[in-house]
XYZ file of C-alpha atoms in Angstrom:
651
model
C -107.735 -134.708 20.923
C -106.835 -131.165 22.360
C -105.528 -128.302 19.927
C -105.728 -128.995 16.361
C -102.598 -127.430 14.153
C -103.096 -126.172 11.238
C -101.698 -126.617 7.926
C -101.905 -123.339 6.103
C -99.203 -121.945 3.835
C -96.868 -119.289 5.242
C -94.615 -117.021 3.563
C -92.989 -115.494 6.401
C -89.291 -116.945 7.046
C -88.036 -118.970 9.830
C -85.168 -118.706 11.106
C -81.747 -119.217 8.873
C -80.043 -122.339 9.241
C -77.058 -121.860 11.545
C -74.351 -121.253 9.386
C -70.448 -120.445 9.775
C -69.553 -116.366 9.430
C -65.342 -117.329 9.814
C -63.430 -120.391 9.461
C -63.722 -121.492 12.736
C -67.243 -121.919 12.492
C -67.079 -123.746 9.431
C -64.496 -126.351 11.045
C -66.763 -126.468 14.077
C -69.818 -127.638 11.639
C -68.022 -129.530 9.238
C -66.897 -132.007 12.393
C -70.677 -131.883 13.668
C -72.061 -132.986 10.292
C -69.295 -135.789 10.310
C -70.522 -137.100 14.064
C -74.358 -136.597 12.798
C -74.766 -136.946 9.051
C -72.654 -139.531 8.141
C -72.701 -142.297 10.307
C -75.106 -144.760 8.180
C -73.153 -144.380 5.404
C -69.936 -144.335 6.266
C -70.280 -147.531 8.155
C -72.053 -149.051 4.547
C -68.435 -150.046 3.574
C -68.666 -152.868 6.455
C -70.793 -154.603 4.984
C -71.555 -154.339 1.399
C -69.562 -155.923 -0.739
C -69.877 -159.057 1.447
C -73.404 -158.979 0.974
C -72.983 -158.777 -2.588
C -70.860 -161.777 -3.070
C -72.966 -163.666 -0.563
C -73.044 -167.006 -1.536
C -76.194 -167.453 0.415
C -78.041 -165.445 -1.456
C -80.942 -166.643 -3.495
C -79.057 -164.726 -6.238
C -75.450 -165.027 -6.158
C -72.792 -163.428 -8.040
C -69.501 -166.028 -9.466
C -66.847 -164.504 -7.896
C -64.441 -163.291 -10.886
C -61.927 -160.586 -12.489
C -64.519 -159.449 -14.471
C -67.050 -159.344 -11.862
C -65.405 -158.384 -9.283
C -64.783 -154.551 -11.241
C -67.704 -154.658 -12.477
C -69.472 -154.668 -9.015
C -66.573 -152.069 -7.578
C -67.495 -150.015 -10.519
C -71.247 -149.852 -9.726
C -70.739 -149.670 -6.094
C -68.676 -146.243 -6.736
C -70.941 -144.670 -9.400
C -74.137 -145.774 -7.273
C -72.876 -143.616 -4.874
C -71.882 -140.786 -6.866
C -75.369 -140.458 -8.793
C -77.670 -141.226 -5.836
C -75.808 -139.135 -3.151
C -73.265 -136.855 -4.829
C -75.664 -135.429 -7.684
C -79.874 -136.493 -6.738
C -78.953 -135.438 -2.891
C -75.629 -132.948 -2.706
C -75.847 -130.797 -6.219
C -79.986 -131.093 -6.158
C -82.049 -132.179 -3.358
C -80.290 -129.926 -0.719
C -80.826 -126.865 -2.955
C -84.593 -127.626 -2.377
C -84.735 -126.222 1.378
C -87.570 -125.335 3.560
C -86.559 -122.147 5.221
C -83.244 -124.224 5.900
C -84.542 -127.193 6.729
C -84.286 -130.548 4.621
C -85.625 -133.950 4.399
C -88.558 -135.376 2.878
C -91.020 -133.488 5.252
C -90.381 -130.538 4.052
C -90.322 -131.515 0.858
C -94.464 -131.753 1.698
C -94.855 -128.548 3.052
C -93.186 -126.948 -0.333
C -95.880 -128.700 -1.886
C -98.500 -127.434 -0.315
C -96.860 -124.497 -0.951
C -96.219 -124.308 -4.777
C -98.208 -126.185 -6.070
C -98.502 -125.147 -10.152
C -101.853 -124.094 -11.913
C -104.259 -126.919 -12.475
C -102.122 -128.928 -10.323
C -103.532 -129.365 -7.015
C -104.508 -133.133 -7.759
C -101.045 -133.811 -8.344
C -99.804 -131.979 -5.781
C -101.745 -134.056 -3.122
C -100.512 -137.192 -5.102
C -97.012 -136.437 -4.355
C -97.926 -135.869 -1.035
C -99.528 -138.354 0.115
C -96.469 -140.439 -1.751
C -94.360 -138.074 0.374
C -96.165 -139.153 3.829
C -95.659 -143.152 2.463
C -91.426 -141.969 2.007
C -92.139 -140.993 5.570
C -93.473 -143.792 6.458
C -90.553 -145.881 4.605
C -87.998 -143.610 6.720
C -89.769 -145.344 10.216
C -89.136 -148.615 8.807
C -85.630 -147.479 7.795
C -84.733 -146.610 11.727
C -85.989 -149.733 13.049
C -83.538 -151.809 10.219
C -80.787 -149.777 10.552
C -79.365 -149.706 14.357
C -80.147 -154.002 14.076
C -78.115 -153.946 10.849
C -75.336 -151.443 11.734
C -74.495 -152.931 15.469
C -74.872 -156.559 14.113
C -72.314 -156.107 11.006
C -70.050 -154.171 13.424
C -69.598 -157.085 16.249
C -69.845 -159.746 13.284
C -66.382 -158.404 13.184
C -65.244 -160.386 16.375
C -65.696 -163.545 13.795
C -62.357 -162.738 12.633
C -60.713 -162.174 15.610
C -61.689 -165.490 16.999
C -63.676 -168.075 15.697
C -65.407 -168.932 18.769
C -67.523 -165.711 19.169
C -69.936 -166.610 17.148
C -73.099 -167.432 19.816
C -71.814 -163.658 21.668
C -72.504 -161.851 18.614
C -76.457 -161.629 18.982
C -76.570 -161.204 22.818
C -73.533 -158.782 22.409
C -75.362 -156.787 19.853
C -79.063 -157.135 22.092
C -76.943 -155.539 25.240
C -75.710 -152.248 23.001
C -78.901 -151.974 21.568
C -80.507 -151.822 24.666
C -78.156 -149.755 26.251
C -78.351 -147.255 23.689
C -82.090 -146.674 23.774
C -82.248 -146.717 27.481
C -79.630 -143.071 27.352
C -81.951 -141.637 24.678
C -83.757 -139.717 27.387
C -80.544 -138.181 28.002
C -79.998 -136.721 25.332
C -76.909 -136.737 22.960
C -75.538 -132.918 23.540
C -72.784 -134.374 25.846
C -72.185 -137.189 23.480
C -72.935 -135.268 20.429
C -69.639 -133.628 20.864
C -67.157 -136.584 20.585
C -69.097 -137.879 17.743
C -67.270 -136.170 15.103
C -63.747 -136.592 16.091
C -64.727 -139.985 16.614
C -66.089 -139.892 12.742
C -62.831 -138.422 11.599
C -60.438 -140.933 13.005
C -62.731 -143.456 11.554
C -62.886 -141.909 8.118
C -59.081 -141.527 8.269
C -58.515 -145.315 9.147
C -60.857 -147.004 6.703
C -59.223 -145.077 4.021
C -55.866 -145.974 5.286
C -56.906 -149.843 5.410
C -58.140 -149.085 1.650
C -55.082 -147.777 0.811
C -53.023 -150.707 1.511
C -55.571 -152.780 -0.030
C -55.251 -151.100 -3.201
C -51.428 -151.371 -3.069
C -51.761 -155.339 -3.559
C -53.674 -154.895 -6.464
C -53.142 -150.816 -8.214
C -55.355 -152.213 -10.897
C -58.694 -152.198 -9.122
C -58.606 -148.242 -9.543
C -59.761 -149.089 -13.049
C -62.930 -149.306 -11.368
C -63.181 -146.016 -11.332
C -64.133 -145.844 -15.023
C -68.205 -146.276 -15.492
C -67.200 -148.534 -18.282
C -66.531 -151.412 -16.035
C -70.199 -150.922 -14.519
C -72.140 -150.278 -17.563
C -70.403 -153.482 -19.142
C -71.186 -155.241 -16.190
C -74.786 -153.966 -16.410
C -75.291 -154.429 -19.983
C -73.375 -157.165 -20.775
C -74.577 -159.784 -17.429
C -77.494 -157.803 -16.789
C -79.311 -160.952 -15.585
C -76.678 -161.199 -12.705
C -76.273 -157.521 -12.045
C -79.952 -156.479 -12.130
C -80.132 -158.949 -8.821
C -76.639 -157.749 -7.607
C -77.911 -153.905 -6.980
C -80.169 -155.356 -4.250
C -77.003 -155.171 -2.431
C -75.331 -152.648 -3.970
C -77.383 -150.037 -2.809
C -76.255 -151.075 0.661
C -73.534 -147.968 -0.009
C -75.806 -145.444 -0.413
C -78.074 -146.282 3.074
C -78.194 -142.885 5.051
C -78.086 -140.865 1.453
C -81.392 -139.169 2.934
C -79.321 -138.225 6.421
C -77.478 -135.499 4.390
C -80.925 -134.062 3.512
C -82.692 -134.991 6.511
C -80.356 -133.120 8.786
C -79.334 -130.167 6.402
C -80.942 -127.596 9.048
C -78.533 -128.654 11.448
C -75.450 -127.525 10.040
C -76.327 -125.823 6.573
C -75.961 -127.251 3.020
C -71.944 -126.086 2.664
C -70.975 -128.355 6.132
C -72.471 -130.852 4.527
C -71.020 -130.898 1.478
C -67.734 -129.928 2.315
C -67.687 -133.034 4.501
C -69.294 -135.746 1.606
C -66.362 -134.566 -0.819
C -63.311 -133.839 1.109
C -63.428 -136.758 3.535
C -66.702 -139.411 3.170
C -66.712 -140.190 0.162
C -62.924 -140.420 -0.569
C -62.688 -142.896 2.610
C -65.590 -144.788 1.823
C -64.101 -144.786 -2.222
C -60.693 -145.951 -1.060
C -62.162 -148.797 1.581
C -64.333 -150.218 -1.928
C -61.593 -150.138 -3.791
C -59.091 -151.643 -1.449
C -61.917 -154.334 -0.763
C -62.084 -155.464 -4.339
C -58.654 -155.565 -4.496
C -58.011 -157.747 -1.662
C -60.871 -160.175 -2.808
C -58.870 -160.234 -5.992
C -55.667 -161.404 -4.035
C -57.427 -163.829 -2.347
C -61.460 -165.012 -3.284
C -61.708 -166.317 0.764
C -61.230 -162.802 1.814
C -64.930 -162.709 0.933
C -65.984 -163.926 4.498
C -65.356 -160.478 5.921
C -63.161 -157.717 3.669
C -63.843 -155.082 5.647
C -62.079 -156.370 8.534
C -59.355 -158.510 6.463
C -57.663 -155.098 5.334
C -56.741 -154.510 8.814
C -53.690 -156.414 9.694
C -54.084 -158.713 12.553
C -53.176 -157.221 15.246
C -55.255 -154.185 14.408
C -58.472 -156.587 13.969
C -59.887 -156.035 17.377
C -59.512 -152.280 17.658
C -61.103 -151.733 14.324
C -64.335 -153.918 15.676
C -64.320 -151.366 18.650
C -64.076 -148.484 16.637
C -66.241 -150.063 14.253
C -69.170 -150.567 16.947
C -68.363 -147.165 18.242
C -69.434 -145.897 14.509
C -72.013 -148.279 14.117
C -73.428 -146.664 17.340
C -73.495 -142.841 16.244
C -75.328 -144.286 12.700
C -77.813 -145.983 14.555
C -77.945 -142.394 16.783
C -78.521 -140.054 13.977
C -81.379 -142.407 12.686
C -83.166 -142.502 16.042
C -82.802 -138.902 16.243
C -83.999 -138.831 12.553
C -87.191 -140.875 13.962
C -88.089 -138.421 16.327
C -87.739 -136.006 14.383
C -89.973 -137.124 11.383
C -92.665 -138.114 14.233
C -92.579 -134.767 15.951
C -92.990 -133.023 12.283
C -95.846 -135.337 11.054
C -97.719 -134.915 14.803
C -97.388 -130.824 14.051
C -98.320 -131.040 10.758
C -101.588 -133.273 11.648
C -100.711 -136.644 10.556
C -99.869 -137.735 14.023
C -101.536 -137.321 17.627
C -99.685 -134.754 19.453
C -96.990 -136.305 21.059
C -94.989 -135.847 24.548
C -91.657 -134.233 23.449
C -88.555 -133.748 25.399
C -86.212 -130.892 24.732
C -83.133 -132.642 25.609
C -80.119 -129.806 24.982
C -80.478 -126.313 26.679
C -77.986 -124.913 23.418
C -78.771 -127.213 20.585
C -81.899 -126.532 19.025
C -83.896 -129.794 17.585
C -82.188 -132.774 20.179
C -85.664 -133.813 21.578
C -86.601 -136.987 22.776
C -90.039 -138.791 21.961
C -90.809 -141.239 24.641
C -93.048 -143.714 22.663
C -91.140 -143.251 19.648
C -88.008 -144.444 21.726
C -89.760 -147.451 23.536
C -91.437 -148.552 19.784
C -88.076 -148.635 17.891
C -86.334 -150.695 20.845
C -89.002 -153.258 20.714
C -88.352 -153.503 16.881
C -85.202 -153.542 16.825
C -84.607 -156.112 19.503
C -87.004 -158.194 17.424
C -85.059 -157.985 14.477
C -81.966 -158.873 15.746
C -83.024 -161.733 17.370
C -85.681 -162.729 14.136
C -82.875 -162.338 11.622
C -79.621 -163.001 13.606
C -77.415 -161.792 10.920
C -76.315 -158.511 8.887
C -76.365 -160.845 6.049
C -80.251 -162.042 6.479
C -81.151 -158.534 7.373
C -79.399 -157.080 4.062
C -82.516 -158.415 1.974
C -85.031 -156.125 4.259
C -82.399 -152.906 4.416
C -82.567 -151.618 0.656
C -86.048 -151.600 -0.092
C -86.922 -148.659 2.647
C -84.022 -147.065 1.271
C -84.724 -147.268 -2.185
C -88.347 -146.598 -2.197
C -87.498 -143.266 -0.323
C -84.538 -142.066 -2.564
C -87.359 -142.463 -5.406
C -90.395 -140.565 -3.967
C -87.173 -137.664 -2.923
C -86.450 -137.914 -6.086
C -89.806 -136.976 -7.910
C -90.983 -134.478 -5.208
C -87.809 -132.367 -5.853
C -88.486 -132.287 -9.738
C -91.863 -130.994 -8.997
C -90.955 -128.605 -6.638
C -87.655 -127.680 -9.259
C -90.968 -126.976 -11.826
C -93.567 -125.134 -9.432
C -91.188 -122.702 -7.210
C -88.245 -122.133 -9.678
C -90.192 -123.123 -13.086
C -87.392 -124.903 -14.714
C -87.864 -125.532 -18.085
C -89.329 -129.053 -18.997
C -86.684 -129.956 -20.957
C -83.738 -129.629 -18.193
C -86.439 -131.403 -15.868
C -87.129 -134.152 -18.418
C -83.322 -134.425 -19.052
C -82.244 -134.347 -15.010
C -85.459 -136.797 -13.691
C -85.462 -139.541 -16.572
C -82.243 -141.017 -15.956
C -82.091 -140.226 -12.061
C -85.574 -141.932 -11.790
C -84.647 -144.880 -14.349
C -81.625 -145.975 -12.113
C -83.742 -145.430 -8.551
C -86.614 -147.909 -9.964
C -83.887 -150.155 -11.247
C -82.820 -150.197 -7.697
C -86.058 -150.218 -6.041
C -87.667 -153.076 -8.557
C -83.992 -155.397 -7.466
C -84.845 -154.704 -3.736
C -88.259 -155.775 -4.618
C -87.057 -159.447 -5.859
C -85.957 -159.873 -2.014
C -89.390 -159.258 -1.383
C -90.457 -163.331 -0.109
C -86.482 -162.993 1.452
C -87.207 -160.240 4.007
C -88.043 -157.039 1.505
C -91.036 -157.338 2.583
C -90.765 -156.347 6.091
C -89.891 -152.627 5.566
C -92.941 -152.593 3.457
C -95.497 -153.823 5.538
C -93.576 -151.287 8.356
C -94.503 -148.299 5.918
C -97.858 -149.636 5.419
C -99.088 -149.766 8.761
C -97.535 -145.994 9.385
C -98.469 -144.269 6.070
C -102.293 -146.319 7.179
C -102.323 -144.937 10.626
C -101.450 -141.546 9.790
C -103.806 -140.998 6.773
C -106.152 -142.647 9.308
C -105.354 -140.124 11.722
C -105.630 -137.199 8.962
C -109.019 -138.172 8.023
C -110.318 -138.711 11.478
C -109.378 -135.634 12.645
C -111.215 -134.053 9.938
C -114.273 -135.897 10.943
C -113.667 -134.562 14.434
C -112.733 -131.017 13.781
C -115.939 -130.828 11.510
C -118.303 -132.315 14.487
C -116.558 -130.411 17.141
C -117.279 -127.492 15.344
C -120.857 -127.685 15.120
C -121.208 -128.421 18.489
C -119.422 -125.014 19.608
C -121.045 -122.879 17.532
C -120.692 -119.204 16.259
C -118.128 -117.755 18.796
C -119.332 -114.304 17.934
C -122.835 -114.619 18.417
C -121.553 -116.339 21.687
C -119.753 -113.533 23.215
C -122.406 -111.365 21.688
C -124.890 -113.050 24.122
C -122.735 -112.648 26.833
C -121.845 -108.669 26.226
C -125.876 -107.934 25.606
C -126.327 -110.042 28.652
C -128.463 -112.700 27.406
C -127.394 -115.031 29.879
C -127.032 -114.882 33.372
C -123.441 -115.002 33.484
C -121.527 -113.263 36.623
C -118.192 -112.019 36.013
C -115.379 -113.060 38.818
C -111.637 -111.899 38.612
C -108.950 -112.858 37.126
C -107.804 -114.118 33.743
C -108.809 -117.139 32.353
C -106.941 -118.714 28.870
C -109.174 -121.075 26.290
C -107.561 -123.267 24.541
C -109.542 -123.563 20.830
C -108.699 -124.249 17.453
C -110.116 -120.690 16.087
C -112.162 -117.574 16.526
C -115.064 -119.102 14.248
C -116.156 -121.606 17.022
C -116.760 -121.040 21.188
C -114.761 -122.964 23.121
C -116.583 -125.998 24.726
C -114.967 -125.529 27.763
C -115.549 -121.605 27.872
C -119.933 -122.818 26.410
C -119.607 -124.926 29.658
C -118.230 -122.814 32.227
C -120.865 -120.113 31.059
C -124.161 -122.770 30.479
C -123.211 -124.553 33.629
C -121.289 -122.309 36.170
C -122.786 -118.888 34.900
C -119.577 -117.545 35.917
C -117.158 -115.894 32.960
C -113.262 -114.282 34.394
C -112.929 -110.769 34.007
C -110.021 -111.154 31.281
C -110.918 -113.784 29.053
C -108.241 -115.194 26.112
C -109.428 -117.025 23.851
C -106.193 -118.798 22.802
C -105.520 -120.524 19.047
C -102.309 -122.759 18.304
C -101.157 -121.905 14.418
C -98.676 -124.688 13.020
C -96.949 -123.061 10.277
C -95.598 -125.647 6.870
C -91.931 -123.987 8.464
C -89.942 -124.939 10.439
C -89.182 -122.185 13.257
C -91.061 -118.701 13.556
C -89.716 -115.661 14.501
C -90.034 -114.514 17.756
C -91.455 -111.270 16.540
C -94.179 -112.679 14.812
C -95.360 -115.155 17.136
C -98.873 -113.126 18.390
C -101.583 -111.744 16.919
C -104.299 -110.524 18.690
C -108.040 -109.443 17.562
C -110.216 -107.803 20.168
C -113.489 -109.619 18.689
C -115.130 -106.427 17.663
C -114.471 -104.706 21.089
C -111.886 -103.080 22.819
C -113.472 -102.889 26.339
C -115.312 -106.272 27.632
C -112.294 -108.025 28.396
C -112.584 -110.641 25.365
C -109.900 -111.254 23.390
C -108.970 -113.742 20.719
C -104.673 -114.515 20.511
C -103.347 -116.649 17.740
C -99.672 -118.170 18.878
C -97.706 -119.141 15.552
C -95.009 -121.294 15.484
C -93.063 -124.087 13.107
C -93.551 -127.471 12.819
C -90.063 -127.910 14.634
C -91.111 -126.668 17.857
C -93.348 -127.051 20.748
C -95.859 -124.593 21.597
C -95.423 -122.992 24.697
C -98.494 -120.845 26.143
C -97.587 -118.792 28.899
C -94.322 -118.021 27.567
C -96.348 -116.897 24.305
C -98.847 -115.004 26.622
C -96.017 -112.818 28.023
C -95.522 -111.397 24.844
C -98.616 -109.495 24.589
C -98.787 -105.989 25.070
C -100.583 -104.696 27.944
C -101.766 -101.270 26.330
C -103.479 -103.823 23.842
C -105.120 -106.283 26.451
C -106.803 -103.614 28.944
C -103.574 -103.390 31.361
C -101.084 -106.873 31.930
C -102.599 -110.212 32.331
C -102.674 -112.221 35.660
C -100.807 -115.403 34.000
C -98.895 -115.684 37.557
C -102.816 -116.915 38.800
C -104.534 -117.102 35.465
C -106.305 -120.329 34.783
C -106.097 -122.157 31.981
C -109.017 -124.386 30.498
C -108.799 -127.367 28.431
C -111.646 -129.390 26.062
C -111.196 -133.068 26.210
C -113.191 -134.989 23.586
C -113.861 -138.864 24.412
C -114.033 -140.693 20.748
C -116.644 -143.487 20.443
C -117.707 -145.221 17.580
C -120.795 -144.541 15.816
C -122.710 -145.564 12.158
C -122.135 -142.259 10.088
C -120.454 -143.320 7.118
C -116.684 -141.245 7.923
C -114.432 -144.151 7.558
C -114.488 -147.846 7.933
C -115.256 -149.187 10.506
C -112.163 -150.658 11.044
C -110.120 -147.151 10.129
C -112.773 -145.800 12.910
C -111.150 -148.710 15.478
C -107.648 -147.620 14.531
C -108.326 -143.990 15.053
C -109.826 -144.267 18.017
C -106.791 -146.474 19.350
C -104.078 -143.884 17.704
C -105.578 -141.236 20.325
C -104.571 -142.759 23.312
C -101.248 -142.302 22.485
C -101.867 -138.290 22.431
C -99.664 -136.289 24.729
C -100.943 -134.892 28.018
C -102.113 -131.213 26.715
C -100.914 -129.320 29.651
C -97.391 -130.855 29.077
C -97.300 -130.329 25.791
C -98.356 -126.630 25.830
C -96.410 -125.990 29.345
C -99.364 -125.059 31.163
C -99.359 -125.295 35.114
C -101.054 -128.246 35.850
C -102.367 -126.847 39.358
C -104.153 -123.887 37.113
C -105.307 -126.214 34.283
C -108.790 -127.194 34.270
C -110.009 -129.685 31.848
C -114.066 -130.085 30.670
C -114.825 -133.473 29.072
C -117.406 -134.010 25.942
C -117.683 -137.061 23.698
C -117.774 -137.182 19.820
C -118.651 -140.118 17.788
C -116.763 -140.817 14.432
């Protein structure tokens, strides 16, 4: 189990978000958001208005005039609601000492959380760990979905590629997993100029689409969509199933906001995204207005011939970074939920000397390549995977969507009225998209589901059980003060060796069962003694200053200390580096951490008959912990110092 985190409210401040101080800077973070950010949605224009007019699916929409705008129409005002206003103008203004994304979303909660209104609070929070959840299912979908559309392209250059495209897509996949460990700083930086060209093209391609048909730019007008909406609302209510395939990776702005700061971002949706991705709609429609065949792949069709293999390169290439981001996002939303206690701590790689928050979660990595093989080679197609995409995507634009207006009421107290007025329609047109992905549901909708599910179940499984743990453990360690009381008034016979020796525990109320061993069994106790407790702060990065607090246990003179080491939920605890911030004038002269030994408590789980959890919750927690992290790793303790005492707990 090792060192438990805790999930107390801070109000110190993190770290700032990195932000740009001259122009330079600004350029330099406006490209990175365009390599990182914006990969899953700015490939969305490959493959969404084919999977709208999909004759295949169990819900097709006649290919005409009318519909035709209508669908552009809704495509382009989808987009601007859900990502321009719910995520640029306000989700992003809800940060987390800089940092974004539905995570920290949670820890606001648990921060403001208005009169009367803890019930509600832990509501939305638990609703928050299911978006979560949804976001895991999303980054298994999306690199299948992504890569697959992209080489679907090579249908167009020739017609016998057809049995390549799978295996083609399998070998990318896998290679792409396999160079996670490395990490993506080196690649990281030809990302966004990669992202640019490709912006620049697609809106070029849209551009001469448009110019066959200068009409489509009605489209533009929300009358075509809310005619389309009102007035065939039995076809269009189905139709937005697909539509929402343009707003995939809407969360991604939020998500990696701490990266590059809310202004990068921004600057990059409305100055280049979204008019590329605006221009390659529009020149779509148009060209499936020219000619209703051009339906088998429009993306690709608006390139002229000779420019058709290229574009599936480059296409594949950006396919590639939006599958990267969302892998990255995976980690990153496992790391988070293991420091905030809904996960088992995890083995985390720090994969970038410079960038802060490129890490690398081993069984993470190896879980979403299984997955994602298995989806490409279940579903075969972009087209057949289009009815599982939306619904992870939908469901967490929604929760977003409600956590921010709660958070809007507790921290800034809004009035009701400008809630009511901003939430009612927002939330009205996510459900409408969430309850179309839900008619998919027997068609492949399901699948994300039943993804969330099993996550959001094994990490309130792994909540709870920890609770039961913590509460057990506890009794078993006892009163640390009466503990080292016994040992100062020499109630046990206890000889004291040099040295310094660091506990690991979980507070100052309890003894640590290693240290209760040592003493009950050895009769030995180190001359220095640290009793050492892990904080987790609900933020993202502490300052460096206020990292240690010490508390000399009601002495100054016995060699017992206790030393809490703070940190965020975005990064990994490192003792001795903590340790060497401690004063010496306050610890009875330096500490030997050069020979100091370090002492771990393992607890073995077993299953017993107090009523905790189900029995089957008790199987499933018990399993979840032998995925925990190796606690000298994690902590970067020296394994040929660490020792490590063994007791067993039943749950």
């Amino acid at each position: 189990m090792g060192v438990a985190v805790s999930g107390t409210a801070a109000d110190s401040a993190s770290a700032a978000p990195v932000s740009g101080g001259h122009s330079g800077s600004r350029i330099a973070l406006t490209v990175g958001a365009l390599g990182v950010v914006f990969g899953d949605i700015g490939t969305s224009p490959i493959y969404t208005l084919q999977t709208v007019f999909n004759p295949d699916d169990p819900h097709p929409v006649p290919v005409n005039r009318d519909n035709i705008f209508g669908i552009v129409s809704l495509v382009f005002w989808s987009v601007m609601i859900i990502v321009t206003v719910t995520y640029v103008l306000l989700a992003m203004r809800a940060d987390n000492d800089g940092e974004g994304g539905i995570m920290a979303l949670i820890t606001l909660l648990r921060r403001w959380t208005m009169p009367g209104g803890q019930r509600t609070a832990m509501m939305l929070a638990a609703l928050g760990i299911f978006g979560a959840a949804l976001f895991l299912g999303d980054s298994m979908i999306t690199p299948a979905m992504s890569v697959l559309s992209a080489v679907e392209g090579l249908k167009t250059v020739s017609s016998g590629m057809d049995d390549f495209i799978v295996p083609i897509t399998a070998v990318i996949i896998l290679v792409l997993f396999l160079v996670q460990r490395r990490g993506t700083a080196a690649v990281g930086r030809v990302f966004g100029p990669i992202m640019i060209v490709w912006f620049l093209v697609i809106g070029a391609c849209g551009i001469t689409g448009i110019g066959k048909h200068p009409e489509i730019l009605k489209a533009l007008s929300p009358t075509y969509a809310l005619g389309f909406m009102f007035g065939h609302f039995g076809i269009a209510f189905f139709a937005l199933a697909a539509v929402v395939l343009a707003v995939t990776g809407a969360e991604a702005l939020y998500a990696d906001m701490g990266h590059f700061g809310r202004s990068a971002i921004t600057r990059a949706w409305l100055f280049l995204v979204l008019p590329a991705c605006v221009l390659s709609y529009m020149g779509q429609g148009a060209l499936i207005l020219d000619d209703p065949s051009n339906l088998s792949a429009p993306f690709f069709l608006l390139t002229p011939s000779w420019g058709r293999l290229p574009m599936v390169l480059l296409a594949t290439a950006a396919t590639v970074i939006a599958s990267q981001a969302v892998i990255t996002g995976a980690y990153s939303v496992a790391a988070q939920a293991a420091q905030l206690g809904y996960l088992p701590r995890l083995r985390i790689a720090h994969t970038s000397e410079s960038t802060f928050g490129q890490i690398y979660v081993p069984w993470i990595n190896w879980l979403l390549l299984v997955s994602v093989l298995t989806l490409v080679f279940a579903f075969r197609s972009s087209a057949s995977l289009a009815y599982a995409f939306g619904t992870a995507v939908t469901g967490t634009i929604t929760i977003t969507t409600l956590l921010f207006f709660y958070v809007a009421r507790a921290k800034w107290h809004t009035p009701l009225w400008l809630i009511a007025l901003g939430a009612i329609p927002l939330l009205i047109v996510d459900l409408l998209f969430f309850t179309a992905n839900l008619t998919k549901l027997v068609h492949g909708a399901w699948l994300p589901l039943l993804i969330a599910l099993i996550a959001f179940t094994i990490m309130t499984t792994w909540q709870r059980g920890r609770e039961v743990v913590t509460a057990e453990r506890e009794q078993r360690e006892g009163s640390l003060s009466a503990f080292v009381d016994r040992l100062r008034n020499g109630g046990s016979p206890v000889t004291t060796v040099p040295g310094t020796a660091v506990f690991l525990n979980r507070g100052k109320e309890t003894a640590p069962l290693a240290m209760r061993a040592n003493v009950e069994h050895n009769h030995v106790r180190h001359a220095q003694v640290v009793i050492l407790t892990i904080h987790t702060e609900p933020i993202p990065r502490v300052p460096v200053a206020q990292r240690i607090s010490l508390d000399h246990l009601g002495y100054a003179d016995d060699g017992i200390i206790h030393v809490t080491a703070t940190y965020g939920y975005m990064e990994t605890p490192d003792v001795p580096a903590a340790l060497r911030l401690l004063d010496p004038a306050e610890t009875e002269g330096a500490l030997d951490l050069a020979r100091a030994s370090f002492f771990l408590s393992k607890i073995e789980l077993r299953t017993g008959d107090a009523p905790t959890m189900a029995r089957w919750r008790k199987r499933l927690f018990i399993a979840t912990s032998h995925i925990t992290a190796d606690a000298a790793e994690y902590f970067a303790l020296p394994r040929d110092r660490t020792v490590t005492m063994g007791s067993w707990i039943e749950v």
